[in-house]
Short mmCIF file of C-alpha atoms and ligand atoms in Angstrom, two decimals:
data_model
loop_
_atom_site.label_atom_id
_atom_site.label_comp_id
_atom_site.label_asym_id
_atom_site.label_seq_id
_atom_site.Cartn_x
_atom_site.Cartn_y
_atom_site.Cartn_z
CA MET A 1 -21.10 0.91 0.81
CA PRO A 2 -17.61 0.79 -0.70
CA HIS A 3 -15.20 -1.95 0.31
CA ALA A 4 -11.41 -1.59 0.66
CA LEU A 5 -8.83 -4.29 1.19
CA ILE A 6 -5.83 -2.87 3.06
CA THR A 7 -2.65 -4.79 3.84
CA GLY A 8 -0.54 -3.91 6.87
CA ALA A 9 -3.65 -2.44 8.47
CA ASN A 10 -2.56 -3.06 12.07
CA ARG A 11 -0.26 -0.05 12.54
CA GLY A 12 1.15 3.05 10.89
CA LEU A 13 -0.36 4.24 7.62
CA GLY A 14 -2.49 1.14 7.07
CA LEU A 15 -4.14 1.51 10.48
CA GLU A 16 -4.88 5.19 9.87
CA HIS A 17 -6.37 4.55 6.41
CA THR A 18 -8.54 1.88 7.99
CA LYS A 19 -9.65 4.25 10.75
CA GLN A 20 -10.54 7.07 8.38
CA LEU A 21 -12.37 4.87 5.86
CA LEU A 22 -14.35 3.14 8.63
CA SER A 23 -15.40 6.56 9.90
CA ARG A 24 -16.62 7.37 6.36
CA GLY A 25 -18.85 4.29 6.41
CA TRP A 26 -16.67 1.96 4.36
CA THR A 27 -16.32 -1.79 4.81
CA ILE A 28 -12.69 -2.78 5.33
CA THR A 29 -10.93 -6.08 4.92
CA ALA A 30 -7.83 -5.55 7.04
CA ALA A 31 -5.12 -8.00 6.03
CA VAL A 32 -2.50 -8.42 8.75
CA ARG A 33 0.25 -10.82 9.76
CA ASP A 34 -1.00 -11.36 13.29
CA PRO A 35 -4.76 -10.91 13.67
CA ALA A 36 -4.67 -12.03 17.32
CA GLY A 37 -2.15 -9.33 18.24
CA ALA A 38 -3.79 -6.52 16.24
CA LYS A 39 -5.11 -4.66 19.30
CA ASP A 40 -5.17 -1.15 17.84
CA LEU A 41 -7.00 -2.44 14.78
CA LYS A 42 -9.58 -4.33 16.83
CA ALA A 43 -10.17 -1.18 18.87
CA LEU A 44 -11.52 0.46 15.68
CA ASP A 45 -14.21 -2.18 15.18
CA PRO A 46 -17.59 -0.43 14.87
CA GLY A 47 -19.20 -3.77 15.71
CA ASP A 48 -21.48 -3.82 12.69
CA GLY A 49 -19.53 -6.25 10.52
CA ARG A 50 -17.74 -3.55 8.49
CA LEU A 51 -14.28 -4.45 9.83
CA ARG A 52 -13.11 -7.87 8.72
CA ILE A 53 -9.68 -8.93 9.86
CA GLU A 54 -7.86 -11.56 7.82
CA ALA A 55 -4.47 -13.25 8.21
CA TYR A 56 -2.00 -12.29 5.50
CA ASP A 57 1.78 -12.56 5.37
CA ALA A 58 3.20 -10.70 2.40
CA SER A 59 6.37 -12.79 2.42
CA ASP A 60 4.29 -15.85 1.47
CA LEU A 61 3.72 -15.93 -2.28
CA GLY A 62 0.53 -17.96 -1.82
CA ALA A 63 -0.99 -15.47 0.66
CA ALA A 64 -2.85 -13.36 -1.90
CA SER A 65 -4.71 -16.26 -3.49
CA ALA A 66 -5.47 -17.69 -0.01
CA LEU A 67 -6.90 -14.29 0.92
CA LYS A 68 -8.96 -14.14 -2.25
CA ALA A 69 -10.63 -17.39 -1.23
CA ARG A 70 -11.88 -15.65 1.95
CA VAL A 71 -12.93 -12.29 0.47
CA THR A 72 -16.09 -12.28 -1.61
CA GLY A 73 -17.76 -9.66 -3.77
CA PRO A 74 -16.52 -6.44 -5.36
CA VAL A 75 -13.53 -4.64 -3.85
CA ASP A 76 -13.43 -0.91 -4.64
CA ILE A 77 -9.85 -0.38 -3.54
CA VAL A 78 -7.06 -2.86 -3.08
CA PHE A 79 -4.46 -0.94 -1.13
CA ALA A 80 -1.13 -2.79 -1.09
CA ASN A 81 0.32 -0.89 1.84
CA ALA A 82 2.31 -3.46 3.85
CA GLY A 83 6.00 -2.88 3.47
CA MET A 84 9.38 -3.41 5.07
CA MET A 85 12.49 -1.25 5.21
CA HIS A 86 15.88 -2.90 5.55
CA ARG A 87 18.47 -0.24 6.33
CA ASP A 88 21.57 -1.31 4.44
CA GLY A 89 24.47 0.54 2.86
CA PHE A 90 27.32 -0.04 0.47
CA GLY A 91 29.15 -3.16 1.65
CA SER A 92 26.07 -4.80 3.17
CA GLY A 93 23.63 -4.36 0.30
CA ALA A 94 23.85 -7.86 -1.15
CA SER A 95 21.91 -9.60 1.62
CA GLU A 96 19.06 -12.03 2.25
CA GLU A 97 17.04 -9.00 3.38
CA PHE A 98 17.31 -7.65 -0.16
CA ILE A 99 15.41 -10.73 -1.34
CA ASP A 100 12.91 -10.47 1.56
CA SER A 101 12.30 -6.82 0.62
CA MET A 102 11.64 -7.78 -2.99
CA ARG A 103 9.12 -10.37 -1.86
CA VAL A 104 7.25 -8.11 0.54
CA ASN A 105 7.48 -4.76 -1.25
CA ALA A 106 7.20 -5.75 -4.91
CA LEU A 107 6.14 -9.37 -5.43
CA ALA A 108 3.32 -9.40 -2.85
CA PRO A 109 1.54 -6.34 -4.32
CA LEU A 110 1.72 -7.97 -7.77
CA ALA A 111 0.25 -11.19 -6.36
CA LEU A 112 -2.55 -9.18 -4.72
CA ALA A 113 -3.33 -7.37 -7.96
CA GLU A 114 -3.40 -10.64 -9.88
CA ALA A 115 -5.65 -12.26 -7.29
CA PHE A 116 -8.11 -9.37 -6.95
CA ALA A 117 -8.19 -7.73 -10.40
CA ASP A 118 -11.60 -9.15 -11.29
CA GLN A 119 -13.15 -8.19 -7.94
CA VAL A 120 -11.75 -4.67 -8.32
CA ALA A 121 -13.05 -4.50 -11.91
CA ALA A 122 -16.51 -5.50 -10.63
CA SER A 123 -16.60 -2.58 -8.15
CA GLN A 124 -17.70 1.05 -8.51
CA MET A 125 -14.29 2.68 -7.93
CA LYS A 126 -11.95 0.11 -9.52
CA VAL A 127 -8.71 1.22 -7.86
CA ILE A 128 -5.50 -0.62 -7.07
CA ALA A 129 -3.25 1.62 -4.97
CA LEU A 130 0.38 0.66 -4.41
CA GLN A 131 2.13 2.19 -1.42
CA SER A 132 5.50 3.00 -2.93
CA SER A 133 8.07 5.53 -1.80
CA ARG A 134 9.99 8.40 -3.29
CA MET A 135 13.03 6.34 -2.32
CA GLY A 136 12.07 4.04 -5.19
CA SER A 137 12.57 6.85 -7.67
CA ILE A 138 15.79 6.27 -9.62
CA ALA A 139 15.78 9.86 -10.88
CA ASP A 140 15.44 11.21 -7.35
CA ASN A 141 18.27 9.13 -5.83
CA ASP A 142 21.06 11.55 -4.98
CA SER A 143 22.19 10.00 -1.70
CA GLY A 144 22.76 6.28 -2.44
CA GLY A 145 22.50 3.39 0.01
CA MET A 146 19.29 1.64 1.07
CA TYR A 147 19.73 -0.88 -1.73
CA ALA A 148 17.02 -3.30 -0.64
CA TYR A 149 14.38 -0.67 0.01
CA ARG A 150 15.11 1.49 -3.03
CA ALA A 151 15.34 -1.46 -5.44
CA SER A 152 12.17 -3.10 -4.10
CA LYS A 153 10.17 0.12 -4.38
CA ALA A 154 11.59 0.76 -7.88
CA ALA A 155 10.47 -2.79 -8.75
CA LEU A 156 7.04 -1.99 -7.28
CA ASN A 157 6.88 1.10 -9.49
CA ALA A 158 7.59 -1.05 -12.56
CA VAL A 159 4.89 -3.49 -11.42
CA GLY A 160 2.43 -0.60 -11.12
CA LYS A 161 3.18 0.63 -14.61
CA SER A 162 2.68 -2.80 -16.17
CA LEU A 163 -0.51 -3.36 -14.17
CA SER A 164 -1.88 -0.04 -15.43
CA ASN A 165 -1.42 -1.24 -19.01
CA ASP A 166 -2.61 -4.79 -18.42
CA LEU A 167 -5.73 -3.79 -16.47
CA LYS A 168 -6.75 -0.83 -18.64
CA ALA A 169 -9.29 -2.89 -20.59
CA LYS A 170 -10.97 -3.88 -17.31
CA GLY A 171 -11.26 -0.19 -16.36
CA VAL A 172 -9.00 -0.64 -13.33
CA VAL A 173 -6.99 2.43 -12.29
CA VAL A 174 -3.56 1.71 -10.79
CA LEU A 175 -2.07 4.43 -8.60
CA VAL A 176 1.54 4.38 -7.42
CA LEU A 177 1.72 6.51 -4.29
CA HIS A 178 4.33 8.19 -2.10
CA PRO A 179 2.74 9.17 1.21
CA GLY A 180 5.27 11.82 2.23
CA TRP A 181 7.65 11.37 5.16
CA VAL A 182 5.41 10.22 7.96
CA ARG A 183 6.10 9.63 11.65
CA THR A 184 5.47 5.88 11.93
CA ASP A 185 7.65 3.01 13.16
CA MET A 186 9.21 2.97 9.70
CA GLY A 187 9.32 6.72 9.08
CA GLY A 188 10.76 7.44 12.55
CA PRO A 189 10.30 10.53 14.69
CA GLY A 190 11.85 12.95 12.15
CA GLY A 191 9.04 12.69 9.60
CA ASN A 192 7.24 15.89 8.73
CA LEU A 193 3.70 14.48 8.86
CA THR A 194 1.66 12.73 11.53
CA VAL A 195 -0.24 9.68 10.33
CA THR A 196 -3.48 11.62 10.61
CA GLU A 197 -2.14 14.46 8.43
CA SER A 198 -0.68 11.99 5.93
CA VAL A 199 -3.83 10.08 5.10
CA GLU A 200 -6.23 12.81 4.03
CA ALA A 201 -4.36 13.70 0.81
CA PRO A 202 -3.94 10.14 -0.52
CA LEU A 203 -7.58 9.40 0.26
CA ASP A 204 -8.54 12.45 -1.79
CA LEU A 205 -6.29 11.27 -4.63
CA ILE A 206 -7.86 7.83 -4.52
CA ALA A 207 -11.36 9.31 -4.39
CA ARG A 208 -10.77 11.20 -7.64
CA ALA A 209 -8.90 8.36 -9.36
CA ASN A 210 -9.64 8.18 -13.07
CA PRO A 211 -8.10 6.45 -16.10
CA ALA A 212 -5.84 9.43 -16.85
CA MET A 213 -4.17 8.91 -13.46
CA SER A 214 -3.47 5.22 -13.99
CA GLY A 215 0.19 4.19 -14.13
CA ARG A 216 1.44 7.43 -12.62
CA PHE A 217 3.62 7.92 -9.56
CA PHE A 218 2.09 10.49 -7.25
CA HIS A 219 3.30 12.35 -4.21
CA SER A 220 0.36 12.52 -1.81
CA ASN A 221 0.25 16.28 -2.50
CA GLY A 222 -0.96 15.34 -6.00
CA GLN A 223 2.29 16.10 -7.87
CA ASP A 224 3.74 13.57 -10.28
CA LEU A 225 7.07 12.12 -9.15
CA PRO A 226 9.83 11.11 -11.57
CA TRP A 227 10.43 7.38 -12.02
N1 NAP B 301 6.40 6.29 6.92
C1 NAP B 301 6.92 6.85 5.85
O1 NAP B 301 7.51 7.95 5.91
C2 NAP B 301 6.80 6.18 4.50
C3 NAP B 301 7.32 6.87 3.39
C4 NAP B 301 7.21 6.27 2.13
C5 NAP B 301 6.58 5.06 2.00
N2 NAP B 301 6.09 4.40 3.11
C6 NAP B 301 5.45 3.11 2.88
O2 NAP B 301 4.20 3.06 3.55
C7 NAP B 301 3.88 1.70 3.89
C8 NAP B 301 3.47 1.65 5.35
O3 NAP B 301 4.57 2.08 6.12
P1 NAP B 301 4.43 2.66 7.59
O4 NAP B 301 5.21 3.91 7.63
O5 NAP B 301 3.02 2.64 8.03
O6 NAP B 301 5.32 1.57 8.36
P2 NAP B 301 5.09 0.71 9.68
O7 NAP B 301 4.40 1.53 10.73
O8 NAP B 301 6.42 0.12 9.95
O9 NAP B 301 4.05 -0.43 9.22
C9 NAP B 301 4.44 -1.42 8.31
C10 NAP B 301 3.24 -2.31 8.10
O10 NAP B 301 3.58 -3.30 7.12
C11 NAP B 301 3.29 -4.57 7.69
N3 NAP B 301 4.15 -5.63 7.19
C12 NAP B 301 5.49 -5.66 7.13
N4 NAP B 301 5.91 -6.84 6.66
C13 NAP B 301 4.79 -7.58 6.42
C14 NAP B 301 4.54 -8.89 5.94
N5 NAP B 301 5.54 -9.73 5.61
N6 NAP B 301 3.25 -9.29 5.81
C15 NAP B 301 2.22 -8.49 6.15
N7 NAP B 301 2.40 -7.25 6.63
C16 NAP B 301 3.67 -6.81 6.76
C17 NAP B 301 3.50 -4.39 9.18
O11 NAP B 301 2.89 -5.46 9.88
P3 NAP B 301 3.54 -6.05 11.26
O12 NAP B 301 3.00 -5.18 12.39
O13 NAP B 301 3.04 -7.46 11.31
O14 NAP B 301 5.02 -5.95 11.15
C18 NAP B 301 2.83 -3.05 9.37
O15 NAP B 301 1.44 -3.19 9.43
C19 NAP B 301 5.13 0.88 3.55
O16 NAP B 301 4.93 0.23 2.31
C20 NAP B 301 6.22 1.93 3.43
O17 NAP B 301 7.28 1.53 2.59
C21 NAP B 301 6.19 4.95 4.36
#
């Protein structure tokens, strides 16, 4: 059965991906900051060993290699989903949270990809999926603000593009994804998708991932987004 590693699997989009993949028979390594407090995640446990919960803090640069030491065998999908949104604006953009956002949203996914590339390459599906955001698109920015979030997701997009080139020879497909505007703690109540609605399309995209899709920035509806 396929195996996915999902970060930020305890709530929001990560939790829903975990739920839907478990129901399709997958094995999931759910990487979360607080395993003891991950009640909603534990409630999904089918009790047959397919849900493995591991401690992982994306703000710790050593977390990916520590995780690798605890995860054995091929990993079909590494889904770098954990993310933070610092809501700043002009005048408060140059902040410590900008640096935190870079660590969590851009550096941590790169560290994960570096740690797990060989295990992904050894799998059937060979996918690294990066949970980006349309707000990381420079071309699409017509409203300003949100310096930390936008810059960190733009940096993640650049990371995804380089990974797609560097991991091509290993046959690894790197997808940069925008999930749509989803009603989660981060997305807020105004989002136009529920988590359940939002997960089906990206899972379909991931399921049909192929080398021609690597290094592209996709809306979950399958359209390419501008960088
Ligand atoms: N919702 C949207 O409309 C939307 C749109 C575009 C992109 N996205 C992206 O989708 C991803 C998931 O967002 P969401 O909407 O599901 O948000 P969410 O409900 O706020 O969940 C965020 C997840 O990231 C985890 N996380 C945050 N900082 C972490 C850290 N330092 N180490 C480990 N985990 C950490 C959180 O864990 P804790 O519970 O421990 O905090 C939580 O599991 C993010 O990358 C976000 O940027 C969301």
